[in-house]
Coordinates of C-alpha atoms and ligand atoms in Angstrom, one line a residue:
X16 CA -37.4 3.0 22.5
X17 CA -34.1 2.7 20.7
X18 CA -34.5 2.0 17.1
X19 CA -32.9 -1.1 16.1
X20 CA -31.1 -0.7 12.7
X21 CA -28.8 -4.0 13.2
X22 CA -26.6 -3.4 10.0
X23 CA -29.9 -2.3 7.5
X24 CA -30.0 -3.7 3.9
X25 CA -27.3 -3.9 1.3
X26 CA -25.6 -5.6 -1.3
X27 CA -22.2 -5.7 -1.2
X28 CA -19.6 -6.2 -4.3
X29 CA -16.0 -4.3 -4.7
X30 CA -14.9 -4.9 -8.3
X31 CA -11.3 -4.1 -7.5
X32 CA -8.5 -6.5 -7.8
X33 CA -5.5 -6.0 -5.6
X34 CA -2.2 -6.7 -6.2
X35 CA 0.1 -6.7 -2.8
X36 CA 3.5 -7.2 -2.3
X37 CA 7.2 -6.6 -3.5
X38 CA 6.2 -8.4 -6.4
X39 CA 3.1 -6.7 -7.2
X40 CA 3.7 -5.2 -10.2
X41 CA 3.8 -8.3 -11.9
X42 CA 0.3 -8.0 -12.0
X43 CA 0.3 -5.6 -15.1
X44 CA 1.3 -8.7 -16.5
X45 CA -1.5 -10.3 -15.7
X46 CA -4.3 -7.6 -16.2
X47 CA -2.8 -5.1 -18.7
X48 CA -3.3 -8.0 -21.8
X49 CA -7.4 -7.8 -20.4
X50 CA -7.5 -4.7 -22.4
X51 CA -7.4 -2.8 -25.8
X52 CA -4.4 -1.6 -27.3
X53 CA -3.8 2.3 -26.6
X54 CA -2.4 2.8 -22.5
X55 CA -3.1 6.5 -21.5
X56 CA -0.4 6.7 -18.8
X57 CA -1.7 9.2 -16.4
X58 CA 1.2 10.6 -13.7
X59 CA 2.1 13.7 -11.7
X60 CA 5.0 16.1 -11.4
X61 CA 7.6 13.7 -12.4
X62 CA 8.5 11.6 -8.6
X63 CA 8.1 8.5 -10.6
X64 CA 10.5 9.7 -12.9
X65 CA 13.0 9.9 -10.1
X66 CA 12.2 7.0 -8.3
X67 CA 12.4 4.7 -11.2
X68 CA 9.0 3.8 -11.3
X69 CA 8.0 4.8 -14.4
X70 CA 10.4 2.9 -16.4
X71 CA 9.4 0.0 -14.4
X72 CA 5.6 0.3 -15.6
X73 CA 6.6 1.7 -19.4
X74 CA 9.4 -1.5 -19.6
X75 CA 5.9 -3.9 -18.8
X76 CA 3.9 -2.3 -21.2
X77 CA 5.8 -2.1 -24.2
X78 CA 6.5 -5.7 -23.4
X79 CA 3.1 -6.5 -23.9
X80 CA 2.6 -4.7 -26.7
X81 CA 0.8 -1.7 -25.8
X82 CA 0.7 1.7 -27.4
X83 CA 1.5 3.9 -24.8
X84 CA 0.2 7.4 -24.6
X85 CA 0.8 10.0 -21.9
X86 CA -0.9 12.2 -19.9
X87 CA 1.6 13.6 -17.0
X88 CA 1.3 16.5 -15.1
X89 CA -1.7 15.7 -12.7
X90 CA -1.2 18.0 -9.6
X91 CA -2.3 17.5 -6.0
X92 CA -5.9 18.7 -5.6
X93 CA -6.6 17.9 -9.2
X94 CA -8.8 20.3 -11.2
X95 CA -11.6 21.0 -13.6
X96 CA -8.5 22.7 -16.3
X97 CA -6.2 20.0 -16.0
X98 CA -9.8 17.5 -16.7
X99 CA -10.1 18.8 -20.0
X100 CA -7.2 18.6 -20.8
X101 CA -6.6 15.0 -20.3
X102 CA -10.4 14.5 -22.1
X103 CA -8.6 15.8 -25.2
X104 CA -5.5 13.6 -24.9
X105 CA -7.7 10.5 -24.4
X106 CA -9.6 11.6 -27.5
X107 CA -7.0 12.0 -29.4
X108 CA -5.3 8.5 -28.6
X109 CA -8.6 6.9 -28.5
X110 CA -7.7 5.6 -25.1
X111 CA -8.8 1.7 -24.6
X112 CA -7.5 2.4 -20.8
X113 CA -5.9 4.7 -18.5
X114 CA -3.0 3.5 -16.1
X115 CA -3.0 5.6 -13.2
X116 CA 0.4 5.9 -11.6
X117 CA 1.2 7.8 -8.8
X118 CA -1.0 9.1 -5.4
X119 CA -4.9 9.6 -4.5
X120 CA -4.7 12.6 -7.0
X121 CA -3.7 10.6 -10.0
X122 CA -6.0 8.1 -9.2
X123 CA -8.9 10.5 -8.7
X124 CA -8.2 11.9 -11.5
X125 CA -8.1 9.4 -14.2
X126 CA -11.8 7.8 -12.5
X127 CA -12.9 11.7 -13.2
X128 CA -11.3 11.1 -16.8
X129 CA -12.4 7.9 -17.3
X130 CA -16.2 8.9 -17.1
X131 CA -15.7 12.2 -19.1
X132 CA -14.1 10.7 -22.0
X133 CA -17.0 9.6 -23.9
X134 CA -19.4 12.3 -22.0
X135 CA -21.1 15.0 -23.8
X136 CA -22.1 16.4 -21.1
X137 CA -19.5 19.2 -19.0
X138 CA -17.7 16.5 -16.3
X139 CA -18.0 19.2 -13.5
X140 CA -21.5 20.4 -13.9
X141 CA -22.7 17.2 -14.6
X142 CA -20.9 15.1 -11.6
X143 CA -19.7 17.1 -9.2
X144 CA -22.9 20.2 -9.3
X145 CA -25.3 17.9 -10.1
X146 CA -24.1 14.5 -8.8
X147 CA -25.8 12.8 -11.5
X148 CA -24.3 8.7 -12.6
X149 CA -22.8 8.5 -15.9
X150 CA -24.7 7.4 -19.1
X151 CA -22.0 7.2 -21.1
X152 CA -19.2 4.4 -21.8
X153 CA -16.5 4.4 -19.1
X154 CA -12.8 3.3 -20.1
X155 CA -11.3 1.0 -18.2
X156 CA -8.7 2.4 -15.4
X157 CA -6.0 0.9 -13.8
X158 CA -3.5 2.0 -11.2
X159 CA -0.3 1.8 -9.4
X160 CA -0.5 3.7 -6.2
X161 CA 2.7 5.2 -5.1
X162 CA 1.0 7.3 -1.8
X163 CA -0.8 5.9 0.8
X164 CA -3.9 7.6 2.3
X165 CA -7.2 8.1 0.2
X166 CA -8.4 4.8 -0.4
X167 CA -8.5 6.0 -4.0
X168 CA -7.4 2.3 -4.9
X169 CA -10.1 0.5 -4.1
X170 CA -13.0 3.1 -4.1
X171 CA -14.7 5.2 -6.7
X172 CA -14.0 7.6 -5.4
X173 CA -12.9 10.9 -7.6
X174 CA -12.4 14.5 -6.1
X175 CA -12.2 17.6 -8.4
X176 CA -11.3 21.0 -7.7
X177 CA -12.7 23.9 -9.5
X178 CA -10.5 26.8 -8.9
X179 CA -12.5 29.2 -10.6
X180 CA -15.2 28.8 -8.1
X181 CA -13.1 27.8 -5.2
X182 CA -15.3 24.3 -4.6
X183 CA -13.7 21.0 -4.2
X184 CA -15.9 18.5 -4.8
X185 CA -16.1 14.4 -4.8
X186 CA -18.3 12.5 -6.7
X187 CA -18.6 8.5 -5.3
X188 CA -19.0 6.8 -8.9
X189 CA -20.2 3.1 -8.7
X190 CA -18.7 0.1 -9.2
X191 CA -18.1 0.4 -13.1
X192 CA -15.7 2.9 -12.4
X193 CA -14.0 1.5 -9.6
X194 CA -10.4 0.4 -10.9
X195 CA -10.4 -2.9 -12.2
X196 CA -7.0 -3.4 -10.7
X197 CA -4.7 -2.0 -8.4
X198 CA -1.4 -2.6 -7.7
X199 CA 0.1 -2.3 -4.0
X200 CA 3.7 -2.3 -3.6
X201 CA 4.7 -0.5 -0.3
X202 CA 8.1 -0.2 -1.3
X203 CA 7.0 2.7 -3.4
X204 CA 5.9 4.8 -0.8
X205 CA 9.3 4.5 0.6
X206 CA 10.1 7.7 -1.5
X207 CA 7.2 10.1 -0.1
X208 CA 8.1 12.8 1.6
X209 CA 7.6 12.9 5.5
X210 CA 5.5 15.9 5.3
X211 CA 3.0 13.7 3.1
X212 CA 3.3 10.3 4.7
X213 CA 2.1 11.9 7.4
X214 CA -0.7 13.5 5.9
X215 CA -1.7 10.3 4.2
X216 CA -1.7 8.2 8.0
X217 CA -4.1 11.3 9.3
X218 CA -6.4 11.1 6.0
X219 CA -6.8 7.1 6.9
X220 CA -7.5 7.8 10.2
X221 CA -9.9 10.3 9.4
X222 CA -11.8 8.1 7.1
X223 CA -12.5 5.9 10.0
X224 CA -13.7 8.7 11.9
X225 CA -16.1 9.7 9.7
X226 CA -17.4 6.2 9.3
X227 CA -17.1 5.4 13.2
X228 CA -18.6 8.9 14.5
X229 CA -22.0 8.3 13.3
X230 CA -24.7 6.2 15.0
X231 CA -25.8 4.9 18.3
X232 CA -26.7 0.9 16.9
X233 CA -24.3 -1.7 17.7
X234 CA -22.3 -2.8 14.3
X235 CA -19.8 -4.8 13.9
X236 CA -18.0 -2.7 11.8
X237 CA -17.1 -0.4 14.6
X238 CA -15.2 -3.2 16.7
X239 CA -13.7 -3.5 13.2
X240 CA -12.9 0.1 13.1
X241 CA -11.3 0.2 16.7
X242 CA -9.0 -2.3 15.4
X243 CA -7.8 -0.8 12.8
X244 CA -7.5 2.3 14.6
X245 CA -5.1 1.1 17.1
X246 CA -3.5 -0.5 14.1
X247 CA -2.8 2.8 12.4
X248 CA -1.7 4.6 15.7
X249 CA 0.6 1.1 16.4
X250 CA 2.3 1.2 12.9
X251 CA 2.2 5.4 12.5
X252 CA 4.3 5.3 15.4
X253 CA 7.1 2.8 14.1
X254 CA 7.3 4.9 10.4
X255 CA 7.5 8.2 11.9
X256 CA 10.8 7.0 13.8
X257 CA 11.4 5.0 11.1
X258 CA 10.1 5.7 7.4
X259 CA 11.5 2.5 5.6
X260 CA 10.6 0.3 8.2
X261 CA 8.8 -2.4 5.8
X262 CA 6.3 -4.0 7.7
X263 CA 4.7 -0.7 9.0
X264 CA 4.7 1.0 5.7
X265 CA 2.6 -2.1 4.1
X266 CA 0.4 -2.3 7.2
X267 CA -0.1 1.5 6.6
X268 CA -1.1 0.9 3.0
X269 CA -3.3 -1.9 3.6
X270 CA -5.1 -0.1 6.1
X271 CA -5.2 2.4 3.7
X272 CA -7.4 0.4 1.3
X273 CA -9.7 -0.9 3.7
X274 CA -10.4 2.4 5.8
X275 CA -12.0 3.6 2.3
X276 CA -13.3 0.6 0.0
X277 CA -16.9 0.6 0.9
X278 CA -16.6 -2.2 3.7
X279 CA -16.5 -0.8 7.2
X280 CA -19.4 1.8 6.5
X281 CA -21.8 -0.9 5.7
X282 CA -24.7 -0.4 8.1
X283 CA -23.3 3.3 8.8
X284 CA -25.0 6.6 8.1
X285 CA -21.7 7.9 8.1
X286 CA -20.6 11.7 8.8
X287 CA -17.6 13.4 6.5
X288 CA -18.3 16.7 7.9
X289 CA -14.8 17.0 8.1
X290 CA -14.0 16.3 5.2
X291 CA -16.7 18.9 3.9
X292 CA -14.7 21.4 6.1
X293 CA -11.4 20.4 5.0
X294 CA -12.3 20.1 1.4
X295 CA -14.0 23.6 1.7
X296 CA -10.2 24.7 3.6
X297 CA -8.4 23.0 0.3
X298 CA -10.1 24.7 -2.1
X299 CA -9.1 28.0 -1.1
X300 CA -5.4 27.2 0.2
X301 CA -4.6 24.3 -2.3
X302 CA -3.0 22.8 0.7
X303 CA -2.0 18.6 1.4
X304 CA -5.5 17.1 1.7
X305 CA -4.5 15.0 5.0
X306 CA -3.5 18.6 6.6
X307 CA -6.6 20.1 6.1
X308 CA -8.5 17.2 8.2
X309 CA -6.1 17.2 11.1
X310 CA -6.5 21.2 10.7
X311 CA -10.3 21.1 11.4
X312 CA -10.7 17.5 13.4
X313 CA -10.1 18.6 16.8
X314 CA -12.5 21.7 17.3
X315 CA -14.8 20.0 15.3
X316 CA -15.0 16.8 17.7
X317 CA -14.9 19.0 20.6
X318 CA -18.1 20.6 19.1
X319 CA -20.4 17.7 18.3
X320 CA -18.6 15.8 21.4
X321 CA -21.6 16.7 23.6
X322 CA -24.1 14.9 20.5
X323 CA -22.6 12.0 20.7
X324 CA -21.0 11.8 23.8
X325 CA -21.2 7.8 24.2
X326 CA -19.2 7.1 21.0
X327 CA -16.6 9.5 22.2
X328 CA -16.1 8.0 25.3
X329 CA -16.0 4.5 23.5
X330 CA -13.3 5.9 21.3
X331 CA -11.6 7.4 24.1
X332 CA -11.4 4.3 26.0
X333 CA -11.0 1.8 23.3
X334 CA -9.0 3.7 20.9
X335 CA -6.6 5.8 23.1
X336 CA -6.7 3.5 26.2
X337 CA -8.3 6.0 28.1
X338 CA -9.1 4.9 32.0
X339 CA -13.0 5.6 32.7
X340 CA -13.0 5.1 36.0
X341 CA -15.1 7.8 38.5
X342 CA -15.7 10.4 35.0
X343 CA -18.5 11.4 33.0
X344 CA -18.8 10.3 29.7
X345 CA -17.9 13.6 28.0
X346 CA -15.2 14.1 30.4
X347 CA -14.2 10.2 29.3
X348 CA -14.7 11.6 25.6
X349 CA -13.0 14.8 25.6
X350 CA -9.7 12.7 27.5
X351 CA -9.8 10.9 24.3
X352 CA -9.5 14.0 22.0
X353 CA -6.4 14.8 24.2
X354 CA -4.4 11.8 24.1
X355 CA -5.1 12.0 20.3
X356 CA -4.1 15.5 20.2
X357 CA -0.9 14.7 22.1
X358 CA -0.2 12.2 19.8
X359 CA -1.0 14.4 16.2
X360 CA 1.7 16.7 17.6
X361 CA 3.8 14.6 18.1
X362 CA 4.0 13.1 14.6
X363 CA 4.0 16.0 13.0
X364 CA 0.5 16.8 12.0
X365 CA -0.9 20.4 11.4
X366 CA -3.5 21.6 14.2
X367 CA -4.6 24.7 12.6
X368 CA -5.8 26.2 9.2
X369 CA -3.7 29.4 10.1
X370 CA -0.4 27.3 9.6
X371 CA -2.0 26.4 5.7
X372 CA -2.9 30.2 5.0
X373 CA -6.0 30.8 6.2
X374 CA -7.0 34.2 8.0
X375 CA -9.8 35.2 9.7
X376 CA -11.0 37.3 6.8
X377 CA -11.2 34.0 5.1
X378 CA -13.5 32.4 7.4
X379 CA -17.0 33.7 5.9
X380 CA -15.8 32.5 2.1
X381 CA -14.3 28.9 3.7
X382 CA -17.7 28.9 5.1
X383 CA -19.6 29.1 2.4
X384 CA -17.6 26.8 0.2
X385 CA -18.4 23.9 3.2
X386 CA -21.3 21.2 2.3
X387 CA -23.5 20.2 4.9
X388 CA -23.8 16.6 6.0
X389 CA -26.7 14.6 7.8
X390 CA -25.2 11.6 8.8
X391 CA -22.9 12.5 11.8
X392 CA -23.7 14.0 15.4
X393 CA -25.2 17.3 14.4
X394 CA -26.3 19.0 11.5
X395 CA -24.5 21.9 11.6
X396 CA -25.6 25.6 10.6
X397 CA -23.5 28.2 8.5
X398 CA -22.8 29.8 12.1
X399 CA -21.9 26.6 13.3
X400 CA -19.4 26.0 10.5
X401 CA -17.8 29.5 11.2
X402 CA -17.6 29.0 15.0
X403 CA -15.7 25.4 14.4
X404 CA -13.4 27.3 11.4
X405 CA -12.9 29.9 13.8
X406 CA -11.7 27.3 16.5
X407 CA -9.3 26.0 14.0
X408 CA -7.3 29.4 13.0
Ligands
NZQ8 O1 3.0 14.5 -8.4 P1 4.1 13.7 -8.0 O2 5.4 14.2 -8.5 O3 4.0 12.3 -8.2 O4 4.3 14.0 -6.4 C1 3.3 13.6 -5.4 C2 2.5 14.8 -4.9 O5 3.3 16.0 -4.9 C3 3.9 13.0 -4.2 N1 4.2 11.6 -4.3 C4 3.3 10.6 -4.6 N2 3.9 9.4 -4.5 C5 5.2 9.6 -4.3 C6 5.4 11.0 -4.1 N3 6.6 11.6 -3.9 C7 7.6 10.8 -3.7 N4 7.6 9.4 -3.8 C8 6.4 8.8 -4.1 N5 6.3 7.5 -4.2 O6 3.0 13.2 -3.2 C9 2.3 14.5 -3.4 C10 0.9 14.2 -3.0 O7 0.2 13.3 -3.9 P2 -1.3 13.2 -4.0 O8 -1.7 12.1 -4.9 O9 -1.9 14.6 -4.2 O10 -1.7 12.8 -2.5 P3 -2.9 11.9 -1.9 O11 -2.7 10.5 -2.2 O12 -3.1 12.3 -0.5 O13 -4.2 12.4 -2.8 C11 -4.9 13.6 -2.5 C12 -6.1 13.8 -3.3 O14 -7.1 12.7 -3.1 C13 -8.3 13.2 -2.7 C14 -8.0 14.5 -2.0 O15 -9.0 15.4 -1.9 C15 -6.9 15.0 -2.9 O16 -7.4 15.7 -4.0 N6 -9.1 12.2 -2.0 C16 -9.6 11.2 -2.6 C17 -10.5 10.2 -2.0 C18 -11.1 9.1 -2.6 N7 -10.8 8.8 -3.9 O17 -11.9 8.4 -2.1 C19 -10.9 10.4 -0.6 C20 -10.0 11.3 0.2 O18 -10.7 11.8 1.3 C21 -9.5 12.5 -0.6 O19 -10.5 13.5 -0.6
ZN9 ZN1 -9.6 11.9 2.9

């Protein structure tokens, strides 16, 4: 008999506050006088220097008072180096709170910094090898996202690469690291790059997946899901003819926030196999995070498709409008995976891992750097990884 899971048991709390809106930066005003004294201001390579951000955020915290202290220079896919380096400079300021201004990498990276601070522990071995909860006091982060696609916002979520070993890892902290605030402006994604708003619109998507590929129990959260879905593909569509259109961007970032913030995978075992085999691709090419999902989605659907046929052909039909009538249900699934691949061409997504450097010499060391997940179609084996890797070239 079919198990009946319903939606399981859970408690449900997300700590964040958001700020949305033209006017959301305001908010600092509000939140920033919450805490002590000494702002670590934590940025990347300098496109809020260009885009006027940063002055905006410095002007509102020197009006309030605040020491600032800075900590610039986080890169995409941050790592273990540039970790300790922003341990020291919190140290050294004896950071009250870290402002996190820019994309899913600042953000990452100052939830990573804001447990290792007071840690006496190695960050890496300790979260990310050994996936253990911090014991240690946790300063306060806030941020300012400026790049729409991880959910990094809203989550506690905090992904770490370790070049030296060629891993990339995330650790899920809980709730007291979650930002206390973030603020949503989607004017100030205007400024991203094609290339990366793209990226960022796959990543949501793929969040979803991985939340809505797993399971056979009827949950709300996957008519939730489908909605947002078509949502994404609706407004993905308007900003890739149109990147300043207004309206799409902000129902990009909001979807964004949601796709990731612990909500929809409520009474989900949830997959992320591709983002085990897209992390695994990232940490040997360094390349744009969203890429490496769309680079390893399709073969990797087409794989488990036959494990979970029934979801595929929902998705198929109430995702991508797909017509069931007189087909099987794989065939009904796999129509779905075409439409979508169709549709990732067109807006400019990358469909293989050749096209971010990989080779098939490669494919045995991307391989082993992959995690294995258990809460998807099917458990993969190693050979199973390399087949679906090999697919993807
Ligand atoms: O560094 P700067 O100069 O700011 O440039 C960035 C960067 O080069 C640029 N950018 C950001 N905002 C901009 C802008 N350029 C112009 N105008 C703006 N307004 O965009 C580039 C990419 O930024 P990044 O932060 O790396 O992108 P994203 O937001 O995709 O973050 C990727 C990282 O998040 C992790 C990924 O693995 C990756 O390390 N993830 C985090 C997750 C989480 N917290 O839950 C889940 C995700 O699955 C993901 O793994
Ligand atoms: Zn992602």
């Amino acid at each position: 008999a079919k198990e009946i899971i319903m939606l399981g048991n859970f408690t449900y709390c997300n700590p964040t506050r958001l700020y949305f809106g033209k006017d959301a930066l305001d908010g600092l005003n509000k939140e920033l006088p919450k805490f002590g004294k000494n702002v670590l201001f934590v940025y990347g390579g300098g496109s809020i220097k260009k885009n006027g951000i940063y002055d905006k955020v410095l002007e509102i915290c020197v009006k309030i008072g605040k020491n600032v202290f800075e900590d610039a220079g986080v890169m995409p896919n941050p790592t273990t180096d540039k970790l300790h380096e922003g341990i020291e400079r919190a140290r050294a300021c004896k950071a009250d709170f870290i402002l996190a201004v820019g994309g899913g990498s600042v953000c990452d990276y100052a939830k990573a910094l804001s447990a290792s601070v007071h840690l006496d522990d190695d960050p890496w071995e300790k979260y990310y090898v050994r996936s253990e909860a911090p014991n240690c006091e946790i300063v306060p982060v806030g941020c300012v996202l400026t790049m729409v696609g991880t959910g990094s916002e809203m989550n506690g979520g905090a992904v770490i690469t370790n070049t030296a070993q060629k891993l990339k890892i995330g650790h899920v902290f809980s709730d007291e690291v979650f930002p206390k605030f973030s603020v949503l402006n989607p004017e100030f994604t205007i400024t991203v790059p094609k290339y990366q708003m793209v990226a960022g619109i796959f990543d949501i998507m793929s969040h979803i997946f991985e939340q809505y590929f797993s399971g056979t129990d009827d949950c709300s959260n996957d008519y939730i899901m489908e909605g947002m879905l078509r949502s994404l593909i609706h407004s993905a569509n308007i900003a890739v003819e149109n990147p300043k259109d207004y309206e799409a961007r902000s129902n990009i970032m909001w979807l964004a926030t949601w796709a990731l913030n612990t909500f929809v995978e409520k009474g989900k075992t949830t997959d992320w196999e591709v983002h085990m085999l897209g992390q695994a691709v990232g940490a040997h090419t360094d390349a744009t995070h969203g890429m490496t999902l769309s680079a390893v989605s399709l073969p990797y659907y087409r794989y488990i498709l036959p494990y979970g046929a029934e979801r595929f052909a929902r998705h198929a039909v109430n995702v991508w409008g797909v017509n069931p009538k007189g087909k099987s249900t794989e065939e009904i699934g796999e129509e779905g995976l075409s439409v979508m691949e169709k549709w990732m061409k067109k807006i400019g997504l990358v469909t293989s891992i050749s096209e971010l450097g990989v080779t098939e010499e490669d494919i045995d060391a991307v391989a082993d750097s992959t995690l294995v997940m258990k809460g998807g179609y099917k458990v993969l084996t190693k050979d199973n990884i390399k087949a679906i890797l090999r697919a993807s070239l």
